[in-house]
XYZ file of C-alpha atoms in Angstrom:
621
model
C -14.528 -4.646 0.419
C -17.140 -4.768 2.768
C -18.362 -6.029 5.943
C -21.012 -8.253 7.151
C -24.333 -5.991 7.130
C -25.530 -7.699 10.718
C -22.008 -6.336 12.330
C -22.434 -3.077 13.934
C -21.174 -1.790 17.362
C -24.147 -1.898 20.337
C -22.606 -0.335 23.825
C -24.824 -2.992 25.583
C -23.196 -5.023 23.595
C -19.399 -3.854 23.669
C -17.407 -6.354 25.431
C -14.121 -5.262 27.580
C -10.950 -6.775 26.095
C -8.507 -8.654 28.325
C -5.397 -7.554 27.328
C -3.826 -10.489 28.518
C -6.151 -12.706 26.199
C -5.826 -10.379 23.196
C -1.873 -10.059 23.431
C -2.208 -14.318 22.223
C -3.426 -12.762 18.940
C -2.810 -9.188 18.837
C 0.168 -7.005 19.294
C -2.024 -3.581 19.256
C -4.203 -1.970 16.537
C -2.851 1.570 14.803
C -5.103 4.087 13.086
C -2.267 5.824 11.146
C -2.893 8.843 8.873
C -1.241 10.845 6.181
C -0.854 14.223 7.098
C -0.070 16.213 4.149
C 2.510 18.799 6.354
C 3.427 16.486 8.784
C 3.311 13.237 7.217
C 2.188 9.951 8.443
C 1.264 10.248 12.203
C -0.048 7.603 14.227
C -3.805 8.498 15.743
C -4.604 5.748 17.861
C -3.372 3.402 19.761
C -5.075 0.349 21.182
C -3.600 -1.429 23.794
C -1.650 2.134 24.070
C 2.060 2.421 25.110
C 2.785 -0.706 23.080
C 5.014 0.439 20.957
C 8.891 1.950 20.956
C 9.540 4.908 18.948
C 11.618 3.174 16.486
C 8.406 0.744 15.758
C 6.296 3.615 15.554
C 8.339 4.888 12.596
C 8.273 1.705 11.233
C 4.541 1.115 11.394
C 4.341 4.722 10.147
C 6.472 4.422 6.737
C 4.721 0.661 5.822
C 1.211 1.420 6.395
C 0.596 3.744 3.217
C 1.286 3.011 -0.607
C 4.215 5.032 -1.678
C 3.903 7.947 -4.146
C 4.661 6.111 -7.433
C 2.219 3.064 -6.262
C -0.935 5.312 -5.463
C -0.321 6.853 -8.849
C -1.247 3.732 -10.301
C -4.517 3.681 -8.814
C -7.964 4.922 -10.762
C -9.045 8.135 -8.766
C -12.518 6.871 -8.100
C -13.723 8.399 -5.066
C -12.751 5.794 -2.790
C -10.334 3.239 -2.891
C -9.764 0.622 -0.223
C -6.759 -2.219 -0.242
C -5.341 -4.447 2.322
C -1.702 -5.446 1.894
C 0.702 -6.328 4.669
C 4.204 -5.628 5.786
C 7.224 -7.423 8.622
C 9.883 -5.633 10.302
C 12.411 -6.598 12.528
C 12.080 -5.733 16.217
C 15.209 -6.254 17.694
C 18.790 -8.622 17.043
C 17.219 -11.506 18.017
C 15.241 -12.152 14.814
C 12.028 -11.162 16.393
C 9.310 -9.719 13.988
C 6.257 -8.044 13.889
C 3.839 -8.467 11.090
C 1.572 -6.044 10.218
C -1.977 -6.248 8.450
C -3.063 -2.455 6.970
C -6.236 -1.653 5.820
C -6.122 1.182 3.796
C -8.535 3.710 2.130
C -7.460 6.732 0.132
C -11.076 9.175 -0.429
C -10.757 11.389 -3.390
C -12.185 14.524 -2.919
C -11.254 17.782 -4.885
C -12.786 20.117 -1.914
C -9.941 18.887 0.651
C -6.129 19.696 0.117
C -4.963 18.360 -2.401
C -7.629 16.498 -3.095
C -7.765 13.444 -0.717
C -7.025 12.356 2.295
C -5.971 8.296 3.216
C -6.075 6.564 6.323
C -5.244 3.183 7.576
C -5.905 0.872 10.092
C -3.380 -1.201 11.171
C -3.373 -5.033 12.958
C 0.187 -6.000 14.481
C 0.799 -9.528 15.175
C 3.645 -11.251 16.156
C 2.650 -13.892 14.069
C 1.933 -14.670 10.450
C -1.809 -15.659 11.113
C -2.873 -14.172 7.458
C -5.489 -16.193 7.135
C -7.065 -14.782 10.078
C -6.045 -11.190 10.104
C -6.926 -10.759 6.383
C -10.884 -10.996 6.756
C -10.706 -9.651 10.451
C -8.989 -6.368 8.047
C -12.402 -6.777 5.584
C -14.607 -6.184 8.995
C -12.762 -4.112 11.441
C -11.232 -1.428 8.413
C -14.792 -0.413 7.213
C -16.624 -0.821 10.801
C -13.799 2.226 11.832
C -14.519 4.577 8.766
C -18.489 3.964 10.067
C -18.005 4.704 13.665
C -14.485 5.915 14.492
C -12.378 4.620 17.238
C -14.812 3.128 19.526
C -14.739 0.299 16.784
C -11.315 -0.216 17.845
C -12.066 -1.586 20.998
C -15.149 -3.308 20.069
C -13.142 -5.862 17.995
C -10.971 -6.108 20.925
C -12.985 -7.130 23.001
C -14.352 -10.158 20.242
C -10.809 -10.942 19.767
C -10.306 -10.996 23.979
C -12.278 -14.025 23.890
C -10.852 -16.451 21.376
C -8.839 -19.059 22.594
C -5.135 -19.428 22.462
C -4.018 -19.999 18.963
C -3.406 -23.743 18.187
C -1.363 -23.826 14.759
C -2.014 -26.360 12.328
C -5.821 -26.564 13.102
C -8.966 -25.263 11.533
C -10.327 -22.998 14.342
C -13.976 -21.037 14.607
C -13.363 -17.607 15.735
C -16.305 -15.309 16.764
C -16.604 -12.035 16.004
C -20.066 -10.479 16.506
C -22.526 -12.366 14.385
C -19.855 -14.104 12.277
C -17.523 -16.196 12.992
C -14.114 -16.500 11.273
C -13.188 -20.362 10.176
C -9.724 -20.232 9.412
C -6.755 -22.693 9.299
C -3.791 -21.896 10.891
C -0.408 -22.239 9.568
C 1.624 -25.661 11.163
C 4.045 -25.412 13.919
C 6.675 -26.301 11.843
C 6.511 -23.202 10.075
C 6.453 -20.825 13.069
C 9.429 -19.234 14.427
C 9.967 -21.222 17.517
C 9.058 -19.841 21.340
C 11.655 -19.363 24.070
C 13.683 -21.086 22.188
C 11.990 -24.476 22.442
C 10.204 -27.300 20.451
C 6.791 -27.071 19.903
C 5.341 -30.004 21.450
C 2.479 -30.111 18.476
C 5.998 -30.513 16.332
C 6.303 -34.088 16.865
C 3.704 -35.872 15.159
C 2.957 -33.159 12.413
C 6.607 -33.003 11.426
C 8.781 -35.779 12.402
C 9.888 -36.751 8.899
C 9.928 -35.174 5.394
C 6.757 -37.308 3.930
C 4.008 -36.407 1.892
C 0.891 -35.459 3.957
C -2.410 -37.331 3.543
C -4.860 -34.745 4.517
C -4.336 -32.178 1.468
C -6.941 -29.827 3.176
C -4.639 -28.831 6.526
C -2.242 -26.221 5.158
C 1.648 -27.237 5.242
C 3.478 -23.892 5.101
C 2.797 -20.199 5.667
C 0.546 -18.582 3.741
C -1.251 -21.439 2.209
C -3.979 -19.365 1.059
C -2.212 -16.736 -1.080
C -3.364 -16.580 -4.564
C -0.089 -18.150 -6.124
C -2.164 -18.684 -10.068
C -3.623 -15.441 -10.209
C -0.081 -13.169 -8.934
C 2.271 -15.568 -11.229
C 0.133 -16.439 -13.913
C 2.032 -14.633 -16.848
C 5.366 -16.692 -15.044
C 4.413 -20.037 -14.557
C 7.505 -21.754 -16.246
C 9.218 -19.532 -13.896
C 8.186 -20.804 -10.988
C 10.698 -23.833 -10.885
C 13.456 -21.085 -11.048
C 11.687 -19.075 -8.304
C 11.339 -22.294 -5.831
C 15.371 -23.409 -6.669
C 15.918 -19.486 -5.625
C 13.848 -19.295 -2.422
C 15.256 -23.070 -1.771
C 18.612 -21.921 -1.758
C 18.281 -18.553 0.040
C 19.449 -16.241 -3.369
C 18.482 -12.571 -2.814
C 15.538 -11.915 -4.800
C 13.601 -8.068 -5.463
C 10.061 -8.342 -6.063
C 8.791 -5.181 -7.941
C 4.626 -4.745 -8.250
C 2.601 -1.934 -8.712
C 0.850 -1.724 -5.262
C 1.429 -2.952 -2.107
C -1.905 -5.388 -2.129
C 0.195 -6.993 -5.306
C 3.547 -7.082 -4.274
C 3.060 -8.574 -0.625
C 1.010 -10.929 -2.242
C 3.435 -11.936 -4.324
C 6.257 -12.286 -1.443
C 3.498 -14.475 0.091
C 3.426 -16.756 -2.449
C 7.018 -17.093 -3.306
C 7.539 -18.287 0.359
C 4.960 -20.422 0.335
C 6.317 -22.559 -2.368
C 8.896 -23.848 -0.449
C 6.340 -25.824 2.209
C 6.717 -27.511 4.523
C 10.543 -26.394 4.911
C 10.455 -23.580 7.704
C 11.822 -20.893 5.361
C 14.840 -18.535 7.453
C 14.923 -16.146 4.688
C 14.402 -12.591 5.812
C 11.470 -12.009 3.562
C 9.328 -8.531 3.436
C 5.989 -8.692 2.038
C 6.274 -4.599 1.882
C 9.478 -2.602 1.575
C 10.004 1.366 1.501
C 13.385 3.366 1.203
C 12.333 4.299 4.939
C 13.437 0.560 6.734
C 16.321 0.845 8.001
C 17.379 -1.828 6.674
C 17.394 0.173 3.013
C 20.461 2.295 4.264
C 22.857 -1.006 4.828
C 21.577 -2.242 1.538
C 22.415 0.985 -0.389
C 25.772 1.208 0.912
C 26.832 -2.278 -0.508
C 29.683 -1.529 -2.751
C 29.523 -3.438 -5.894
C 30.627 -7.213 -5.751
C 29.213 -7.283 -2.151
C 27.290 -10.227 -1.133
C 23.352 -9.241 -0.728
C 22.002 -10.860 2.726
C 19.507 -13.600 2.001
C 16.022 -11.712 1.633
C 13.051 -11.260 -0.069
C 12.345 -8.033 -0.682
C 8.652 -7.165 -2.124
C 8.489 -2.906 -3.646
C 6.705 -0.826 -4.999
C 9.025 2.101 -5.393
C 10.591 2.196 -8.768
C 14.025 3.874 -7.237
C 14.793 0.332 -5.760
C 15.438 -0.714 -9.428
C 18.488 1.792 -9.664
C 19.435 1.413 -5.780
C 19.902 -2.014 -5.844
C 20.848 -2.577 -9.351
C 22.988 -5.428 -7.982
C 20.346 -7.501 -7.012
C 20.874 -11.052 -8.541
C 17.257 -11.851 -9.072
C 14.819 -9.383 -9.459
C 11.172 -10.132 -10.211
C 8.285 -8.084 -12.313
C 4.531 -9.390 -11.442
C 0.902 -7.790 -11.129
C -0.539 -5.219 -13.347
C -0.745 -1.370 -13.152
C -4.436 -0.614 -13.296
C -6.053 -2.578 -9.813
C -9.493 -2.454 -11.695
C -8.192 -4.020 -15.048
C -9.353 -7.005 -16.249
C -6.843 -9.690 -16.253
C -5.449 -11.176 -19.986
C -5.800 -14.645 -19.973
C -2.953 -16.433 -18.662
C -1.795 -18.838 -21.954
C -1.368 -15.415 -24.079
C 0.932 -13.035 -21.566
C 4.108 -13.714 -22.300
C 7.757 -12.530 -22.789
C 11.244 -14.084 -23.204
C 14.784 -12.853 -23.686
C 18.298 -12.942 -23.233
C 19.716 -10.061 -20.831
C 23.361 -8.525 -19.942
C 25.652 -10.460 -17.913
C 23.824 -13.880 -18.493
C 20.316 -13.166 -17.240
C 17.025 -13.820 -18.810
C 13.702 -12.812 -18.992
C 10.867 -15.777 -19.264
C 7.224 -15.553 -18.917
C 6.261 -17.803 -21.455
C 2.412 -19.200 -21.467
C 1.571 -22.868 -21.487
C -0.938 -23.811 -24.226
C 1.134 -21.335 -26.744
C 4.741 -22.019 -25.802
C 5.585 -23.977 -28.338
C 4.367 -21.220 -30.766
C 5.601 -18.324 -29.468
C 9.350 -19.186 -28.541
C 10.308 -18.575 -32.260
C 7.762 -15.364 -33.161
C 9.067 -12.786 -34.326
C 6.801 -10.467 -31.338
C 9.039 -12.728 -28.907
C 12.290 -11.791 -30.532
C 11.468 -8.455 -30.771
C 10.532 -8.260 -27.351
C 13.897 -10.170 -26.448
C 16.109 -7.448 -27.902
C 14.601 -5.079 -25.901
C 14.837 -6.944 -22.732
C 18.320 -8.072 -23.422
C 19.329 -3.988 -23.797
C 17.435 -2.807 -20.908
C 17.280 -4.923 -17.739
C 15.017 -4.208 -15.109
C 15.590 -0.966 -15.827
C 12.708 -1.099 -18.481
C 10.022 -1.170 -16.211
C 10.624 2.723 -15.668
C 9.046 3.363 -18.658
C 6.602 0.261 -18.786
C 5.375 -2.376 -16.269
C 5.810 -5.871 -17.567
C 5.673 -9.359 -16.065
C 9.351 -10.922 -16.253
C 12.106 -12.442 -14.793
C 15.786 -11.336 -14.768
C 18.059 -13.201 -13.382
C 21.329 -15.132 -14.431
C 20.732 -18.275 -12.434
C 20.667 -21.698 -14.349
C 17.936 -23.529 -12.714
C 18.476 -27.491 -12.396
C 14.751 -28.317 -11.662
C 12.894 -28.458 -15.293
C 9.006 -26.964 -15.050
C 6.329 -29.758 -15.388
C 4.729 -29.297 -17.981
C 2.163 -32.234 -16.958
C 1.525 -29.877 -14.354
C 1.010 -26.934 -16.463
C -1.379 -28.764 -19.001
C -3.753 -29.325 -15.563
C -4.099 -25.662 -15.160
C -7.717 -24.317 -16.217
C -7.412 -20.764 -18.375
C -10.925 -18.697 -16.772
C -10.614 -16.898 -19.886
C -12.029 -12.810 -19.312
C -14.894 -13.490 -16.964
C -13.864 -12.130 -13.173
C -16.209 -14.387 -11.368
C -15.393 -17.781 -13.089
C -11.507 -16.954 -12.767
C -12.103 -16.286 -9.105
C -13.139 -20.214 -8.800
C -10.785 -21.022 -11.338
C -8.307 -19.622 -9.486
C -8.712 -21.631 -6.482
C -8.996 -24.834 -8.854
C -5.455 -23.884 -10.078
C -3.663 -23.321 -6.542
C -4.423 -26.166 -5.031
C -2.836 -27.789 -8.707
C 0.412 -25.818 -8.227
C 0.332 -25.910 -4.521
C 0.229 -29.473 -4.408
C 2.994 -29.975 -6.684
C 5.338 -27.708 -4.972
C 4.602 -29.365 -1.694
C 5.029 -32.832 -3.241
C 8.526 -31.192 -5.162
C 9.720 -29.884 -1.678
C 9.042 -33.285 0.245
C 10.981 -35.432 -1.949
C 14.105 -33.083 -2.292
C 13.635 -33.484 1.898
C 13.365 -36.857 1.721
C 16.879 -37.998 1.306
C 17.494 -36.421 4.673
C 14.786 -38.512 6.458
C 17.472 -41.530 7.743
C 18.971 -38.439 10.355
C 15.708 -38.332 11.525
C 15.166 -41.376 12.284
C 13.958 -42.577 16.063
C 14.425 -45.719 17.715
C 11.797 -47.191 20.489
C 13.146 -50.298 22.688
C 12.866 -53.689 21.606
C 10.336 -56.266 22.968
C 12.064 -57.397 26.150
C 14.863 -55.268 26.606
C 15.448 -52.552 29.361
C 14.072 -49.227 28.384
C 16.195 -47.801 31.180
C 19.184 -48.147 29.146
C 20.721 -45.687 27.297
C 18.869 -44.963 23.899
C 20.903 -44.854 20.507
C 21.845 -41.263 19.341
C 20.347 -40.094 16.374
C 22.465 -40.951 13.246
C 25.566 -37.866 12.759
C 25.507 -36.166 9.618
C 28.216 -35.005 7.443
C 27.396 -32.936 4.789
C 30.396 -33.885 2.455
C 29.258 -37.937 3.252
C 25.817 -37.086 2.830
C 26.467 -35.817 -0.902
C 28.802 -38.671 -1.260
C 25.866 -41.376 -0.655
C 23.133 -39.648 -2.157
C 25.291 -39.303 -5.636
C 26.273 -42.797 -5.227
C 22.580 -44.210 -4.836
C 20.577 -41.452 -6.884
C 17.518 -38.791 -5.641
C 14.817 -41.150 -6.659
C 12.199 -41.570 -9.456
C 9.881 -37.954 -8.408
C 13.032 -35.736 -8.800
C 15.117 -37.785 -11.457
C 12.623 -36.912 -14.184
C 12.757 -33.606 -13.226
C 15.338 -32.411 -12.775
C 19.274 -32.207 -14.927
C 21.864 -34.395 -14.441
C 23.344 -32.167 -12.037
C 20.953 -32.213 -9.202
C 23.734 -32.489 -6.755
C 24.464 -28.942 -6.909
C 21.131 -28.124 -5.691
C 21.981 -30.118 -2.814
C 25.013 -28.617 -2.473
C 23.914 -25.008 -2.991
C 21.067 -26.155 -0.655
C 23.454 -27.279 2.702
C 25.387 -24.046 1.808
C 22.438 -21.613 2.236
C 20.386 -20.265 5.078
C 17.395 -22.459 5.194
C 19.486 -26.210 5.768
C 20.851 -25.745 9.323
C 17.890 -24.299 11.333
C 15.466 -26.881 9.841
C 18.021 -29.611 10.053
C 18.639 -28.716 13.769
C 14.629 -28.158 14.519
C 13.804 -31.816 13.155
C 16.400 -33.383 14.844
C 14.987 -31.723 17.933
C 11.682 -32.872 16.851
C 13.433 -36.369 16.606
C 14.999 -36.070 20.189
C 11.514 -35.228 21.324
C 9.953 -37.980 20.054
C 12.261 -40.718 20.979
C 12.344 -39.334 24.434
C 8.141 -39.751 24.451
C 8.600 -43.140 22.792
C 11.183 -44.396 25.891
C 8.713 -42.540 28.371
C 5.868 -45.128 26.904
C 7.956 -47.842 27.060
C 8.595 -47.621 30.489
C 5.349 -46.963 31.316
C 4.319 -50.661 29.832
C 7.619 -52.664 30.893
C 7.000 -55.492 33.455
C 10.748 -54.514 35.019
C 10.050 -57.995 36.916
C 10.014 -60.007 33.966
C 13.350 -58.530 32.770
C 15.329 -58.058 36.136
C 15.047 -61.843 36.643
C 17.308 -61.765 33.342
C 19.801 -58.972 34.302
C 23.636 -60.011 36.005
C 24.585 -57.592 38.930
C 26.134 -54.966 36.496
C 23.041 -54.489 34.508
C 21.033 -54.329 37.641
C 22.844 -51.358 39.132
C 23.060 -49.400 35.945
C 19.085 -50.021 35.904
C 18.647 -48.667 39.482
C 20.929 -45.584 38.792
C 19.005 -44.733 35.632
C 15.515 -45.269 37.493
C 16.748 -43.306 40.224
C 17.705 -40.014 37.712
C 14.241 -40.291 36.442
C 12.509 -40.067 39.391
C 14.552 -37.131 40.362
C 13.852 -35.408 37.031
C 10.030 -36.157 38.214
C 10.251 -34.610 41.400
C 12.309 -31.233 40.297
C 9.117 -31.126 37.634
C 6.678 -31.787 40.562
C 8.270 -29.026 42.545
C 8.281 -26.355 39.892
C 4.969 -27.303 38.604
C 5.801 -28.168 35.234
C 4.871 -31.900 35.195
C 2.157 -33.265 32.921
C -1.217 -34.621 33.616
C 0.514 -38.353 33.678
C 3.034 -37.321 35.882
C 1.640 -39.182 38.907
C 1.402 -42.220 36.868
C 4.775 -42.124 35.517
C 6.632 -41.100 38.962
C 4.930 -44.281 40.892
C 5.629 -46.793 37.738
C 9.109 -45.636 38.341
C 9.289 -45.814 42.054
C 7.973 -50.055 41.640
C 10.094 -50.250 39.134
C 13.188 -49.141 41.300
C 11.889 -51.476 43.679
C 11.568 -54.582 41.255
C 15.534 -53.754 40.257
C 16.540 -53.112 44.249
C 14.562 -56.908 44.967
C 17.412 -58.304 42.653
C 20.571 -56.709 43.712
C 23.324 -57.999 46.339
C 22.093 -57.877 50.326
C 25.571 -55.901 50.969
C 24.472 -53.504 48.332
C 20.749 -53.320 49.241
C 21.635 -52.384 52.672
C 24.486 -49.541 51.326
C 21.126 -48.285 49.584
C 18.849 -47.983 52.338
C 21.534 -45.995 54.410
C 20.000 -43.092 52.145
C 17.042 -41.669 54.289
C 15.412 -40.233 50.861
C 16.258 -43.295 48.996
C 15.191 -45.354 52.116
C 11.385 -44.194 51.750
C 11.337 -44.537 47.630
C 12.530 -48.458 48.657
C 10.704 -49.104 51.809
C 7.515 -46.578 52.313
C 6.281 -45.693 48.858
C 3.801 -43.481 50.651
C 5.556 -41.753 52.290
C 6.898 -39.245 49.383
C 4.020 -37.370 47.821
């Protein structure tokens, strides 16, 4: 890894960060180190004071490869990796993610050989796209100048604008600038407990996205070929997991290969906002480990994904229902070409072990390698990866959705040479990534009717009440979709009984906060849609139409909206239309009150207030 040759730090140059402006991107940056008596200890701190002692420990424990991973590693003299890790701040399901930059130096004159540092980026967002090359600049530019790098990138970051998800955005950063996409707003956990205005017309309704280049989900640029190759016909089984919210260990050698392959795996199920607890980086030390040790067997495992690097976890949580093998021990090994790593079996209780290539699956289900290789699965478990890392799948779940093997056949095999698989690689994820995406929108699709808005009708009053969004009942919901079928896409492939994926599906973690997020998306957007319509109505040309009941439910529901304008005017929240909008209203309550009784007019204008909305327009500002 290495940084841009033309970035270096200049004191004339050195720009002071405003912390305000940096906390829209940046929690704080950590320079942690290993401290062979002491352990890790954090060095630096930048904004300082940012963090609780509890999150210290946390950062701490996550921002170094575990004993058995650096093992794994070739003891050149440096080695530098960038993996990345999520913990849970507080009950309220607030997170912070954080982006490590690490670099172990060998060296047989210090103790023990070594020493490793890292440099940390905490964000309370999933922004991996940006964070992940600002890692490949600031992590070397430290281990060049020391801390005063720290604040240097600061300052660069100080001066980006807010974060707009969903966009491609050109962030500076000394002589290069950063042009990243950022994940959708439908995939971020919401803010104060709101909709994200950005929501409505990105995400109203589960359909299939035009513009293949903006990125759907989180993490749309995770390498999901080159960390599942040797499981590809697994990956139907993995989605149907993560869809449903099963518990599912991820075991890699190192932490660059195991986050990565969290990454992925949530990724797959775009654009549903996934509420899965997932962690890219796991260590005995979260404290989150102890609760999970002390479930007694035939407990229920929370809905997580948990990525590791620490064989132990294989005997701690021997429970786990799914557990998943990927990556390969040696970082600098060349990677086997993905049609010829392979293996299959049958495993205790039920579970099995696939990871099967494409253009020789036909061949090597009945070899007698692959049976060989199934006995040993089937008597081992997970447990075999003690002795030997292998790519597999254990897990007793019957999967409903069958791989696509149209799909597969797409798939270019690089063969040995690093650079062409590189560009192969990229070829091959925007393949599967496409399919998944096109997978996840239809299974959404049947749901689209509940989010379904309704606008006023040429002519009619758009002060009256609009139509509530259609209810839902899950048991009706199955009823109808069994009765009418889940459509061409899915029927081909996927087994007869697809409606226990839908079942397993409203059952499971993920249904109810996206359900509940569209339909406030939904809400949104039919209250914007009734706005508009108002704004256009000639209330003249429809008052002349309305009896005396219809007036005076018009003038009451005019009159609420112009309060709701003038409680926004007075706490400075209205929009940039809200001058517009408040004196459409006020001739529009006007136009009803020209219709209404004399007796009744006069009643009205004993209101002072409502006197000078009726009388004085100008009055009121």
């Amino acid at each position: 890894m290495s940084r841009s040759p033309s970035f270096s730090v200049k004191p004339e140059l050195t720009i002071k960060p405003d912390l305000a402006s940096l906390s829209r991107w940046v929690h704080s940056f950590c320079i942690m180190r290993f401290d062979l008596e002491q352990g890790q200890i954090l060095e630096e701190s930048y904004p300082p004071n940012r963090l609780s002692q509890e999150e210290e420990i946390e950062v701490s424990f996550n921002s170094f490869p575990d004993s058995v991973s650096q093992k794994q590693h070739n003891r050149s003299s440096i080695h530098d990796c960038i993996f990345f890790f999520r913990f849970r701040r507080d009950n309220n399901n607030n997170y912070l993610y954080g982006y490590v930059f690490n670099r172990q130096r060998h060296d047989e004159r210090l103790k023990r050989g070594g020493e490793q540092k890292s440099v940390v980026i905490l964000s309370h967002a999933p922004y991996s796209s940006v964070f992940r090359p600002l890692l490949q600049i600031i992590g070397p530019l430290y281990f060049d100048v020391g801390n005063k790098a720290i604040e240097h990138v600061a300052g660069f970051v100080s001066l980006w604008p807010p974060p707009v998800p969903g966009k491609l955005m050109e962030l500076p950063i000394g002589n290069a600038t950063l042009k990243v996409n950022l994940p959708p707003p439908h995939s971020l956990p919401l803010e104060n407990n709101g909709v994200l205005y950005e929501e409505s017309a990105s995400s109203m309704a589960p359909l299939l996205p035009t513009n293949q280049s903006v990125p759907q989900g989180l993490f749309h640029d995770a390498d999901l070929f080159g960390v599942y190759r040797g499981l590809l016909l697994q990956l139907w089984t993995l989605w149907e997991l993560l869809l449903i919210g099963e518990p599912i260990l991820i075991i890699a050698p190192t932490p660059p290969q195991c986050s990565e392959a969290v990454a992925c795996l949530v990724s797959l199920v775009a654009p549903l906002f996934c509420s899965v607890d997932f962690r890219p980086y796991f260590t005995i030390h979260d404290p989150g480990f102890a609760r999970l040790n002390s479930l007694r067997e035939g407990d229920a495992f929370p809905p997580m994904v948990l990525g590791v690097t620490n064989l132990f976890f294989l005997k701690a949580l021997r429970n786990m229902p799914h557990v998943v093998s990927v990556g390969t021990p040696s970082l600098n090994s060349n990677r086997v070409p993905f049609s010829s790593r392979s293996s299959a079996g049958r495993l205790p209780g039920g579970k099995s072990s696939e990871g099967l290539g494409v253009q020789q699956l036909s061949l090597r289900r009945f070899s007698p390698t692959n049976l060989l290789n199934a006995v040993k699965l089937r008597r081992d478990g997970p447990l075999c990866l003690m002795t030997e890392h292998k790519e597999a799948v254990w897990t007793s779940y019957a999967a409903i959705t069958k791989p696509d093997t149209s799909v597969l056949n797409r798939l270019v095999d690089a063969g040995m040479s690093p650079r062409v698989e590189e560009s192969m690689s990229v070829v091959n994820n925007e393949i599967l990534r496409r399919h998944f995406l096109e997978l996840t929108t239809n299974f959404l699709a049947p749901f689209g009717p509940y989010f379904q808005v309704n606008a006023p009708s040429d002519g009619s009053s758009p002060y009256v009440t609009p139509p509530p969004l259609p209810s839902f009942s899950a048991d009706e919901f199955l009823s109808n979709l069994s009765a009418r079928g889940v459509g061409k896409f899915l029927s081909k492939r996927m087994k007869s009984n697809w409606p226990d994926l839908y079942r397993r599906f409203l059952q499971g973690p993920n249904f109810v906060p996206w359900f509940q997020r569209r339909r406030a998306v939904a809400e949104q957007e039919q209250r914007r849609l009734w706005k508009v319509a108002r704004m256009r109505t000639d209330m003249r040309l429809i008052t002349s139409q309305m009896n005396e009941l219809e007036a005076v439910d018009s003038f009451d529901a005019i009159e609420k909206y112009i309060n709701e304008e003038v409680k926004l005017r007075e706490s400075g929240g209205g929009s940039a239309d809200s001058e517009a909008s408040f004196e459409k209203l006020k001739k529009d309550l006007q136009a009803v009150f020209s219709v209404l009784p004399r007796d009744m007019q006069e009643l009205l204008l004993s209101n002072p207030q409502r006197a000078s909305l009726l009388q004085d327009p100008s009055e009121l500002q």
